[in-house]
Coordinates of C-alpha atoms in Angstrom, one line a residue:
Chain A
M32 CA 131.8 130.9 147.8
K33 CA 132.6 133.3 150.6
S34 CA 133.3 136.2 148.2
I35 CA 130.1 135.4 146.2
T36 CA 128.1 135.8 149.5
I37 CA 129.9 139.1 150.2
I38 CA 129.1 140.4 146.7
R39 CA 125.5 139.3 147.0
Q40 CA 125.1 141.0 150.3
S41 CA 126.8 144.2 149.0
I42 CA 124.5 144.2 146.0
S43 CA 121.4 143.9 148.2
M44 CA 122.7 146.6 150.5
A45 CA 123.4 148.8 147.4
L46 CA 119.9 148.3 146.1
S47 CA 118.3 149.2 149.4
N48 CA 120.4 152.3 149.6
I49 CA 119.5 153.4 146.0
K50 CA 115.9 152.7 146.8
S51 CA 116.0 154.9 149.9
N52 CA 117.4 157.8 148.0
K53 CA 115.2 157.4 144.9
M54 CA 115.3 161.0 143.6
R55 CA 119.0 161.5 144.1
S56 CA 119.9 158.2 142.6
F57 CA 117.7 158.8 139.6
L58 CA 119.2 162.2 138.9
T59 CA 122.7 160.8 139.2
M60 CA 121.8 157.9 137.0
L61 CA 120.4 160.3 134.4
G62 CA 124.0 161.4 133.4
I63 CA 124.9 157.8 132.6
V64 CA 121.5 157.2 130.9
I65 CA 122.1 160.2 128.6
G66 CA 125.7 159.2 128.0
V67 CA 125.0 155.6 127.2
A68 CA 121.8 156.4 125.2
S69 CA 123.7 158.8 123.0
V70 CA 126.6 156.4 122.4
I71 CA 124.2 153.5 121.6
G72 CA 121.8 155.6 119.6
L73 CA 124.4 157.3 117.4
I74 CA 126.4 154.1 116.7
T75 CA 123.2 152.1 116.0
I76 CA 121.9 154.8 113.6
V77 CA 125.3 154.9 111.7
Q78 CA 125.4 151.2 111.5
S79 CA 121.8 150.9 110.4
V80 CA 122.3 153.5 107.6
T81 CA 125.5 152.0 106.3
G82 CA 124.2 148.5 106.8
S83 CA 121.2 149.1 104.6
V84 CA 123.4 150.8 102.0
M85 CA 125.7 147.8 102.1
D86 CA 122.8 145.4 101.8
Q87 CA 121.8 147.2 98.6
F88 CA 125.3 147.0 97.3
E89 CA 125.4 143.3 98.2
S90 CA 122.1 142.6 96.4
L91 CA 123.6 144.4 93.3
G92 CA 126.2 141.8 93.4
A93 CA 129.0 140.8 95.7
G94 CA 131.6 138.8 93.9
T95 CA 130.8 140.8 90.8
L96 CA 132.5 143.4 88.7
T97 CA 130.4 145.3 86.3
I98 CA 132.0 146.5 83.1
N99 CA 130.4 149.3 81.3
A100 CA 131.9 149.6 77.8
Q101 CA 130.6 152.1 75.4
G102 CA 133.7 151.6 73.4
T103 CA 135.1 154.0 70.8
V104 CA 133.7 155.3 67.5
L105 CA 135.6 152.5 65.7
H106 CA 134.9 149.8 68.2
H107 CA 131.4 150.0 69.7
G108 CA 130.5 147.9 72.7
L109 CA 131.7 144.4 73.3
T110 CA 131.7 141.8 70.5
D111 CA 131.4 138.0 71.2
N112 CA 135.1 137.9 70.6
D113 CA 135.8 140.6 73.2
I114 CA 133.6 138.8 75.7
A115 CA 135.6 135.6 75.1
K116 CA 138.8 137.6 75.8
I117 CA 137.5 138.9 79.0
K118 CA 136.2 135.5 80.1
A119 CA 139.8 134.2 79.6
V120 CA 141.3 136.7 82.0
D121 CA 142.8 134.9 85.0
G122 CA 140.4 134.8 88.0
V123 CA 137.2 135.2 86.0
D124 CA 134.6 132.5 86.7
A125 CA 132.0 133.5 84.3
V126 CA 130.7 136.5 82.4
S127 CA 127.2 137.6 81.7
P128 CA 126.4 140.2 79.1
S129 CA 123.3 142.3 79.5
A130 CA 121.5 145.0 77.6
S131 CA 118.4 147.0 78.2
T132 CA 115.8 149.0 76.3
S133 CA 112.2 149.9 76.6
G134 CA 109.2 149.1 74.5
T135 CA 105.5 148.4 74.1
A136 CA 103.7 145.3 75.1
V137 CA 100.2 144.3 73.9
Y138 CA 98.0 141.6 75.4
N139 CA 94.4 141.2 74.5
N140 CA 93.1 144.8 74.5
T141 CA 95.8 146.2 76.8
V142 CA 98.5 148.3 75.3
A143 CA 101.4 149.2 77.6
D144 CA 104.0 151.5 76.2
A145 CA 106.3 151.9 79.2
V146 CA 107.8 148.5 79.6
T147 CA 111.3 148.1 80.8
I148 CA 113.1 145.4 78.8
Q149 CA 116.2 143.8 80.2
G150 CA 118.4 141.5 78.3
K151 CA 120.2 138.8 80.3
D152 CA 121.8 135.5 79.6
A153 CA 121.5 132.1 81.4
V154 CA 124.8 132.7 83.4
Y155 CA 123.2 135.7 85.1
F156 CA 120.5 133.5 86.6
Q157 CA 123.0 130.9 87.7
H158 CA 124.7 133.5 89.7
N159 CA 121.5 135.2 91.0
D160 CA 119.5 132.2 91.7
D161 CA 116.9 134.0 93.8
T162 CA 115.8 136.1 90.8
I163 CA 113.0 133.7 89.7
Q164 CA 110.1 133.1 92.0
S165 CA 108.3 130.5 89.8
G166 CA 108.9 129.0 86.3
R167 CA 112.4 128.8 84.9
Y168 CA 115.1 130.8 83.4
F169 CA 116.6 130.6 79.9
N170 CA 118.4 127.6 78.8
A171 CA 121.4 127.6 76.4
A172 CA 119.3 126.9 73.4
E173 CA 117.3 130.0 74.0
M174 CA 120.3 132.2 74.0
T175 CA 120.7 132.4 70.2
G176 CA 118.3 135.3 69.8
E177 CA 115.9 133.3 67.8
T178 CA 113.6 132.1 70.6
N179 CA 111.1 134.5 72.1
V180 CA 110.8 133.6 75.8
A181 CA 110.3 136.1 78.6
I182 CA 110.5 136.4 82.4
V183 CA 108.1 139.0 83.7
D184 CA 107.7 140.7 87.0
T185 CA 104.6 141.0 89.1
D186 CA 104.0 144.6 88.0
F187 CA 103.9 143.5 84.4
I188 CA 101.5 140.7 85.3
S189 CA 99.1 143.1 87.0
N190 CA 99.5 146.0 84.6
V191 CA 99.6 144.2 81.3
L192 CA 98.5 140.5 81.7
G193 CA 95.5 141.4 83.8
G194 CA 96.7 139.6 86.9
T195 CA 96.1 136.1 85.5
S196 CA 98.4 133.2 86.2
A197 CA 101.1 134.2 83.8
L198 CA 103.2 131.1 83.0
G199 CA 102.7 130.1 79.4
T200 CA 100.8 133.3 78.5
K201 CA 101.7 134.8 75.2
F202 CA 101.9 138.6 74.6
I203 CA 103.4 140.9 72.0
L204 CA 106.5 142.9 72.8
N205 CA 107.8 145.4 70.3
G206 CA 106.0 143.5 67.6
Y207 CA 107.3 140.0 68.5
T208 CA 105.2 137.4 70.2
Y209 CA 106.8 136.2 73.5
K210 CA 105.9 133.4 75.8
V211 CA 106.2 133.8 79.6
I212 CA 108.4 131.1 81.1
G213 CA 109.2 132.5 84.5
I214 CA 108.2 135.1 87.1
K215 CA 110.7 137.4 88.6
T216 CA 111.0 137.8 92.4
N217 CA 109.9 141.1 93.8
D218 CA 112.8 143.3 94.5
S219 CA 112.5 144.8 97.9
S220 CA 115.9 146.2 98.7
V221 CA 116.6 148.0 95.4
S222 CA 114.2 150.7 94.6
S223 CA 114.2 150.6 90.9
S224 CA 112.3 152.6 88.4
S225 CA 109.8 149.8 88.0
S226 CA 108.2 150.9 91.2
S227 CA 107.2 154.2 89.8
S228 CA 103.6 154.4 88.7
D229 CA 104.2 155.4 85.1
N230 CA 106.1 152.2 84.4
D231 CA 104.1 149.2 83.2
G232 CA 106.6 146.6 84.5
T233 CA 109.7 144.7 83.6
V234 CA 110.3 142.0 81.0
I235 CA 113.5 140.0 81.0
I236 CA 114.4 138.4 77.7
P237 CA 117.6 136.8 76.3
Y238 CA 120.1 139.7 75.7
K239 CA 120.5 138.9 72.0
N240 CA 116.8 139.5 71.5
V241 CA 117.3 143.0 73.1
L242 CA 120.1 143.7 70.7
K243 CA 117.9 142.8 67.9
M244 CA 115.2 145.2 69.1
S245 CA 117.5 148.1 69.6
V246 CA 119.9 149.5 67.1
A247 CA 123.0 148.4 69.0
K248 CA 124.9 145.6 67.5
N249 CA 127.0 144.7 70.5
V250 CA 126.4 144.7 74.3
S251 CA 127.8 147.4 76.4
T252 CA 127.3 146.0 79.8
L253 CA 129.1 142.9 81.1
E254 CA 128.9 141.4 84.5
V255 CA 132.1 139.5 85.5
Y256 CA 131.8 136.8 88.2
Y257 CA 134.8 135.7 90.3
S258 CA 135.2 133.4 93.3
D259 CA 135.9 134.5 96.9
D260 CA 139.6 133.8 96.8
V261 CA 140.2 136.3 94.0
D262 CA 141.3 139.8 95.0
S263 CA 138.8 142.1 93.3
D264 CA 141.2 145.0 93.0
E265 CA 143.8 142.9 91.2
L266 CA 141.2 141.4 89.0
Q267 CA 140.0 144.9 88.1
T268 CA 143.6 145.8 87.1
R269 CA 143.9 142.8 84.8
L270 CA 140.5 143.5 83.2
E271 CA 141.5 147.1 82.6
S272 CA 144.6 146.1 80.7
V273 CA 142.6 143.7 78.6
L274 CA 140.0 146.3 77.8
K275 CA 142.7 148.9 77.0
E276 CA 144.0 146.4 74.4
I277 CA 140.6 145.8 73.0
Y278 CA 139.8 149.5 72.5
E279 CA 143.4 150.5 71.9
V280 CA 143.2 153.3 74.4
T281 CA 145.6 154.7 76.9
D282 CA 145.2 155.7 80.6
D283 CA 144.3 159.2 79.4
N284 CA 141.2 158.3 77.5
E285 CA 140.1 155.0 78.9
D286 CA 137.3 156.6 80.9
E287 CA 135.5 157.5 77.7
A288 CA 135.7 153.9 76.4
F289 CA 134.9 151.9 79.5
S290 CA 134.5 151.8 83.3
I291 CA 134.5 149.1 85.8
M292 CA 132.3 149.1 88.9
N293 CA 133.8 147.2 91.8
M294 CA 131.2 146.5 94.5
E295 CA 133.6 144.9 96.8
S296 CA 135.9 147.9 96.9
L297 CA 132.9 150.3 97.3
M298 CA 131.8 148.2 100.2
S299 CA 135.1 148.2 101.9
T300 CA 135.3 152.0 101.5
M301 CA 131.8 152.2 102.9
S302 CA 132.7 150.0 105.9
S303 CA 135.8 152.1 106.7
I304 CA 133.6 155.2 106.6
E305 CA 131.2 153.5 109.0
T306 CA 134.0 152.7 111.4
M307 CA 135.3 156.3 111.3
L308 CA 131.8 157.8 111.8
S309 CA 131.0 155.4 114.7
T310 CA 134.3 156.1 116.4
M311 CA 133.9 159.8 116.0
L312 CA 130.3 160.1 117.1
G313 CA 130.8 157.5 119.9
G314 CA 133.8 159.5 121.1
I315 CA 131.7 162.7 121.2
A316 CA 128.9 161.0 123.1
S317 CA 131.4 159.6 125.6
I318 CA 131.9 163.1 126.9
A319 CA 128.3 162.9 128.2
L320 CA 129.4 159.6 129.9
L321 CA 132.3 161.3 131.5
V322 CA 130.1 164.0 132.9
G323 CA 127.7 161.2 134.1
G324 CA 130.7 159.5 135.8
I325 CA 131.6 162.7 137.7
G326 CA 127.9 162.9 138.8
I327 CA 128.3 159.4 140.2
M328 CA 131.5 160.3 142.0
N329 CA 129.8 163.3 143.5
M330 CA 126.8 161.3 144.8
M331 CA 129.1 158.6 146.2
L332 CA 131.1 161.2 148.1
V333 CA 127.9 162.7 149.5
S334 CA 126.8 159.3 150.4
V335 CA 130.0 158.4 152.2
S336 CA 130.0 161.6 154.3
E337 CA 126.3 161.1 155.1
R338 CA 126.9 157.6 156.2
T339 CA 130.1 158.2 158.1
K340 CA 128.5 157.0 161.4
E341 CA 127.2 153.9 159.7
I342 CA 130.6 153.2 158.3
G343 CA 132.1 153.6 161.8
L344 CA 129.6 151.2 163.3
R345 CA 130.1 148.6 160.6
K346 CA 133.9 148.8 161.3
A347 CA 133.3 148.5 165.1
L348 CA 131.2 145.3 164.3
G349 CA 134.1 143.8 162.5
A350 CA 133.8 144.9 158.8
E351 CA 137.3 144.9 157.2
P352 CA 138.3 148.1 155.3
S353 CA 138.3 146.1 152.1
R354 CA 134.7 145.1 152.7
I355 CA 133.6 148.7 153.2
Q356 CA 135.4 149.6 150.0
M357 CA 133.7 146.7 148.2
Q358 CA 130.3 147.8 149.5
F359 CA 130.6 151.3 148.2
L360 CA 132.2 150.3 144.9
I361 CA 129.4 147.8 144.2
E362 CA 127.0 150.6 145.1
S363 CA 128.4 152.9 142.4
I364 CA 128.7 150.0 139.9
T365 CA 125.1 149.1 140.5
L366 CA 124.0 152.7 140.1
S367 CA 125.9 153.1 136.8
L368 CA 124.9 149.7 135.5
M369 CA 121.2 150.6 136.1
G370 CA 121.8 153.8 134.3
G371 CA 123.6 152.0 131.6
F372 CA 120.7 149.5 131.1
I373 CA 118.1 152.3 130.9
G374 CA 120.5 154.1 128.5
I375 CA 120.8 151.0 126.3
V376 CA 117.1 150.6 126.0
L377 CA 116.6 154.4 125.4
G378 CA 119.4 154.5 122.9
L379 CA 117.9 151.6 120.9
V380 CA 114.5 153.3 121.0
I381 CA 116.1 156.5 119.7
A382 CA 117.9 154.6 117.0
A383 CA 114.8 152.8 116.0
I384 CA 112.9 156.1 115.6
G385 CA 115.9 157.6 113.8
A386 CA 116.2 154.7 111.4
N387 CA 112.5 155.0 110.7
L388 CA 112.8 158.7 110.0
L389 CA 115.8 158.1 107.8
D390 CA 113.9 155.3 106.1
T391 CA 116.5 152.6 106.7
T392 CA 116.3 149.2 108.3
F393 CA 116.9 149.4 112.1
K394 CA 119.6 147.0 113.1
V395 CA 120.4 146.2 116.7
S396 CA 124.2 146.3 117.1
Y397 CA 125.2 143.9 119.8
G398 CA 128.7 145.4 119.8
A399 CA 127.1 148.7 120.8
I400 CA 125.1 147.1 123.6
L401 CA 128.2 145.4 125.0
L402 CA 130.0 148.7 124.7
G403 CA 127.3 150.5 126.6
A404 CA 127.3 147.9 129.4
G405 CA 131.0 147.9 129.5
F406 CA 131.3 151.6 129.5
S407 CA 128.8 152.0 132.4
A408 CA 130.4 149.3 134.5
G409 CA 133.8 151.0 133.8
V410 CA 132.4 154.4 134.8
G411 CA 131.1 152.9 138.0
I412 CA 134.4 151.4 138.9
I413 CA 136.6 154.4 138.0
F414 CA 134.4 157.0 139.6
G415 CA 133.4 154.9 142.5
W416 CA 136.9 154.0 143.5
M417 CA 137.9 157.2 145.2
P418 CA 134.8 157.6 147.3
A419 CA 134.9 153.9 148.3
K420 CA 138.6 154.2 149.2
R421 CA 137.8 157.2 151.3
A422 CA 135.0 155.3 153.1
S423 CA 137.3 152.4 153.8
A424 CA 140.0 154.6 155.2
L425 CA 137.8 156.3 157.7
N426 CA 138.9 156.1 161.3
P427 CA 136.2 154.2 163.2
I428 CA 136.4 156.4 166.3
D429 CA 136.0 159.6 164.4
A430 CA 133.3 158.0 162.2
L431 CA 131.3 156.9 165.3
R432 CA 131.6 160.3 166.9
S433 CA 130.5 162.2 163.8
E434 CA 127.1 163.7 163.6
Chain B
M142 CA 145.6 168.1 165.1
G143 CA 148.7 169.6 166.7
G144 CA 152.1 168.0 166.3
E145 CA 152.4 167.7 170.1
T146 CA 151.4 164.4 171.6
L147 CA 148.8 164.7 174.4
H148 CA 149.0 161.9 176.8
V149 CA 145.4 161.2 177.7
L150 CA 146.2 158.1 179.7
K151 CA 149.1 157.7 182.0
N152 CA 150.6 154.6 183.6
I153 CA 147.5 152.5 183.1
D154 CA 148.0 148.9 184.4
L155 CA 144.8 147.0 184.2
T156 CA 144.0 143.3 184.1
V157 CA 140.5 142.0 183.5
N158 CA 139.8 138.3 183.9
Q159 CA 137.4 136.2 182.0
G160 CA 133.9 136.3 183.4
E161 CA 134.4 139.6 185.3
Y162 CA 131.9 142.4 185.4
L163 CA 133.9 145.6 185.6
A164 CA 132.8 149.2 185.6
I165 CA 135.2 152.0 184.6
L166 CA 133.9 155.1 186.4
G167 CA 135.0 158.6 185.6
P168 CA 133.7 162.1 184.7
S169 CA 133.8 163.4 181.1
G170 CA 137.3 164.3 180.0
S171 CA 138.8 161.8 182.4
G172 CA 140.2 159.7 179.5
K173 CA 137.6 156.9 179.9
S174 CA 136.6 157.1 176.3
T175 CA 140.2 156.8 175.1
L176 CA 140.5 153.8 177.5
M177 CA 137.4 152.3 176.0
N178 CA 138.6 152.8 172.5
I179 CA 141.8 151.0 173.3
I180 CA 140.0 148.1 175.1
G181 CA 137.6 147.9 172.1
C182 CA 140.5 147.8 169.6
L183 CA 139.2 150.9 167.9
D184 CA 142.5 152.6 168.7
V185 CA 146.0 151.4 169.6
P186 CA 148.1 152.9 172.4
T187 CA 150.9 155.2 171.3
S188 CA 153.1 153.5 173.8
G189 CA 152.7 150.4 176.0
E190 CA 151.1 147.1 175.5
Y191 CA 147.6 145.7 175.3
W192 CA 147.1 141.9 175.3
L193 CA 143.6 140.5 174.6
H194 CA 142.9 136.8 174.8
G195 CA 146.6 136.0 174.2
K196 CA 147.0 138.4 171.3
R197 CA 149.1 141.5 171.2
I198 CA 146.9 144.3 169.9
A199 CA 149.5 147.1 169.8
G200 CA 151.0 147.2 166.3
M201 CA 148.1 145.5 164.5
D202 CA 146.9 147.1 161.2
E203 CA 143.3 148.1 160.4
T204 CA 142.4 144.8 158.8
E205 CA 143.7 142.8 161.8
L206 CA 142.0 145.2 164.2
S207 CA 138.7 144.7 162.4
H208 CA 139.0 141.0 162.7
I209 CA 139.7 141.3 166.4
R210 CA 136.7 143.6 166.9
G211 CA 134.5 141.3 165.1
S212 CA 135.4 138.2 167.0
E213 CA 136.4 139.5 170.5
I214 CA 134.4 142.6 171.2
G215 CA 130.7 143.2 171.5
F216 CA 130.0 146.9 171.5
I217 CA 127.0 148.4 173.3
F218 CA 126.6 152.2 172.8
Q219 CA 124.8 154.9 174.6
S220 CA 122.6 155.7 171.6
Y221 CA 122.3 152.1 170.4
Y222 CA 123.6 152.8 166.9
L223 CA 121.1 150.6 165.1
L224 CA 120.8 151.0 161.3
Q225 CA 117.4 152.6 160.8
K226 CA 116.7 151.1 157.4
Q227 CA 117.2 147.5 158.6
T228 CA 115.1 145.3 160.8
A229 CA 116.1 144.3 164.3
A230 CA 117.1 140.9 163.0
E231 CA 119.2 142.4 160.2
N232 CA 120.9 144.6 162.7
V233 CA 121.7 141.7 164.9
E234 CA 123.0 139.7 161.9
L235 CA 125.7 142.3 160.9
P236 CA 128.6 141.1 163.1
L237 CA 127.8 137.5 162.0
L238 CA 127.9 138.6 158.3
Y239 CA 131.2 140.3 158.8
A240 CA 132.5 137.1 160.5
N241 CA 131.4 135.1 157.5
V242 CA 129.2 132.8 159.5
P243 CA 127.2 130.5 157.1
D244 CA 123.7 131.4 156.2
R245 CA 121.8 128.9 158.2
Q246 CA 123.9 129.1 161.4
R247 CA 123.6 132.9 161.2
K248 CA 119.8 132.9 161.1
A249 CA 119.7 130.4 164.0
R250 CA 122.0 132.5 166.1
V251 CA 120.0 135.7 165.4
R252 CA 116.8 133.9 166.6
E253 CA 118.7 132.6 169.7
V254 CA 120.0 136.0 170.8
M255 CA 116.8 137.8 170.1
D256 CA 115.2 135.2 172.3
L257 CA 117.8 135.8 174.9
V258 CA 117.0 139.6 175.1
G259 CA 113.3 138.8 175.1
L260 CA 112.5 140.3 171.7
S261 CA 111.8 137.2 169.5
D262 CA 108.5 138.7 168.6
K263 CA 110.1 141.9 167.3
M264 CA 112.6 140.4 164.8
Y265 CA 111.1 142.1 161.8
H266 CA 110.4 145.5 163.4
Y267 CA 112.5 148.5 162.4
P268 CA 114.3 150.4 165.1
N269 CA 111.9 153.4 164.9
Q270 CA 109.0 150.9 165.7
L271 CA 110.7 150.0 169.0
S272 CA 111.0 151.8 172.3
G273 CA 114.4 153.0 173.6
G274 CA 114.7 150.0 176.0
Q275 CA 113.9 147.6 173.2
Q276 CA 116.4 149.2 170.8
Q277 CA 119.1 148.9 173.5
R278 CA 118.2 145.2 173.9
V279 CA 118.5 144.7 170.2
A280 CA 121.9 146.3 170.4
I281 CA 122.8 144.0 173.2
A282 CA 121.7 141.0 171.1
R283 CA 123.9 142.3 168.3
A284 CA 126.8 142.6 170.8
V285 CA 126.6 139.0 172.1
A286 CA 125.7 137.5 168.7
N287 CA 129.3 136.5 167.7
H288 CA 130.3 135.1 171.1
P289 CA 132.8 137.9 171.9
S290 CA 135.3 137.7 174.7
I291 CA 134.3 141.1 176.1
L292 CA 131.0 143.0 176.1
L293 CA 132.1 146.6 176.0
A294 CA 129.3 149.0 177.1
D295 CA 129.6 152.8 176.8
E296 CA 127.0 154.5 179.0
P297 CA 124.5 151.8 178.2
T298 CA 121.7 153.4 180.2
G299 CA 122.6 157.0 179.3
A300 CA 119.7 157.4 176.9
L301 CA 117.1 155.4 178.9
D302 CA 114.7 156.3 181.7
Q303 CA 115.4 154.8 185.1
R304 CA 113.0 151.9 184.9
T305 CA 114.2 150.7 181.5
G306 CA 117.8 151.4 182.6
E307 CA 117.2 148.9 185.5
Q308 CA 115.9 146.3 183.0
V309 CA 119.1 146.7 181.0
M310 CA 121.1 146.3 184.1
R311 CA 119.3 143.1 185.0
L312 CA 120.0 141.8 181.5
F313 CA 123.7 142.6 182.1
H314 CA 123.6 140.6 185.3
E315 CA 122.1 137.6 183.5
L316 CA 124.7 137.8 180.8
N317 CA 127.5 138.0 183.3
D318 CA 126.0 135.0 185.2
E319 CA 126.1 133.1 182.0
G320 CA 129.9 133.7 181.8
N321 CA 130.1 136.8 179.6
T322 CA 132.9 139.3 180.5
I323 CA 131.4 142.8 180.8
I324 CA 133.3 146.1 180.8
M325 CA 131.0 149.0 181.3
I326 CA 132.1 152.6 181.0
T327 CA 130.0 155.2 182.8
H328 CA 130.1 158.5 184.7
D329 CA 127.2 157.4 186.9
S330 CA 128.3 155.8 190.1
K331 CA 124.8 154.4 190.7
I332 CA 125.1 152.5 187.4
A333 CA 128.7 151.5 188.1
A334 CA 127.5 150.0 191.4
H335 CA 125.8 147.2 189.4
A336 CA 129.3 145.9 188.4
R337 CA 131.2 143.5 190.6
R338 CA 134.4 145.5 190.4
I339 CA 134.9 149.2 189.8
V340 CA 137.9 151.1 188.4
K341 CA 137.9 154.8 188.8
I342 CA 139.6 157.0 186.3
L343 CA 140.5 160.7 186.7
D344 CA 142.8 162.7 184.5
G345 CA 144.0 159.6 182.8
V346 CA 145.0 157.8 185.9
I347 CA 143.2 154.8 187.3
S348 CA 142.6 153.7 190.8
E349 CA 140.9 150.5 192.0
G350 CA 137.5 151.4 193.7
V351 CA 135.5 149.6 196.3
L352 CA 133.9 146.3 195.3
A353 CA 130.3 146.6 194.7
D354 CA 127.8 144.4 196.4
A355 CA 127.3 141.3 194.2

């Protein structure tokens, strides 16, 4: 209770002193402002950039390995038998083959010849349940390649189907009549080719239907789903050995036959790059903070020598040395915290502008804010200590006599 | 600072009783400031003893001395030494703050002593809005605020004209009549004559002077 009162009084004394030396306090604070703003700004920009890249990765599939298997001349793509072998690998939850091509769609009098056609299977939608905004996805009976059902995106609806309510609409795709059973959610995070103006939209149909349209007999892309408790790197190794068996290739030429994309390991690489960049840039920016701290120390020393007589008087009136020290320490902490606060705000503004220029999503990093506040308080303590100690050690007689 | 010790005060033997009004009279360089510093616990004697209110002052450290100053001594300086950026009331409050007197009691005591020196209408004035005499009265209010054992005044009228000086002297008499012990250091024998007992100091040696008319 007593010490709370003392601290409260010291803070109000500190504020009135800062107020009565506005210009000097502001210039001193500027060092801390610049230091904290650059630390916060740089770290926030790095985290925003890496964060939005990570979000894209995540939307492409966390918990997913993607196998790209062109195969060899003798063994092209992945047969149903190969897919079954992969599905049997330890740690695999499910697999989802996919294929893609492009084609021409006709509806009423509209002919669109730049339609992206993606082939998926039912499993894909089970693992990406936000893909459909209305309607439904394929059921097992529709996966045989004999049923012509389609899921379309909003671009396709507006470009080809004339913007009408699309569910149940029938249109012609590469010569076959398809019925719309679902509408795809707009993809905001992944900028795909569908957003370019010369594309008429995307149609998703069962993958066997795609294989029927294109010349390929087998799928060459397979998404492998696994649960959280499976180590993706180990799973990748197991899959590689199975694929090497399927294609009868060795380590030397496996790259030509297949490749596995592991989002999780890409993401962990990305996050370690982020940590390294943050640390490095933050470290460079803290040099500005150090300079700011020296500025605070300088101002506090000037303040102590200017107020020597006041210190002497306070001592004559019964102020303990520790109380004088506390008063000056709190003054320097107040000063640097004020600078720190302005710096945090400024840093976030800089980061928001930077994120905007770099075309990424601005993310407030609470860690960086905490770091900024902690740094500035620390600077106040470290660089205020010596001047405060000096003030507390003044001899009251000499102090009172000084002019 | 030379390594040689300069003995400013020699063979001082002085006893001051509670309720006394004592003047220490001496020219500049006589050692009266050093004597004041020792009485005021701003300094400790290099040799010898100083007992204040049953406490041995020699040998105390800075923190202990600050406690003694806060509770036992009320300083009144020639040039008032008021903090210019604080109001009269805030200045008077300082010794009570350092003595950790609770909020409400502190405010009440400030009002009381401002009333005592006749400045209850100037509580929220800043020192530069007050005349010299008023500033010295604020300083006196500050000195008595924490009920010290000794009011220690160093040339209290030195910066005042004669008329205001007289007013301050009258205030001193009133305070002494109420039981406050006053020790006044001065070079001016006319001022010293206000005290009830005078001690002369010359070249660090004291001699008991004539008793002033009460």
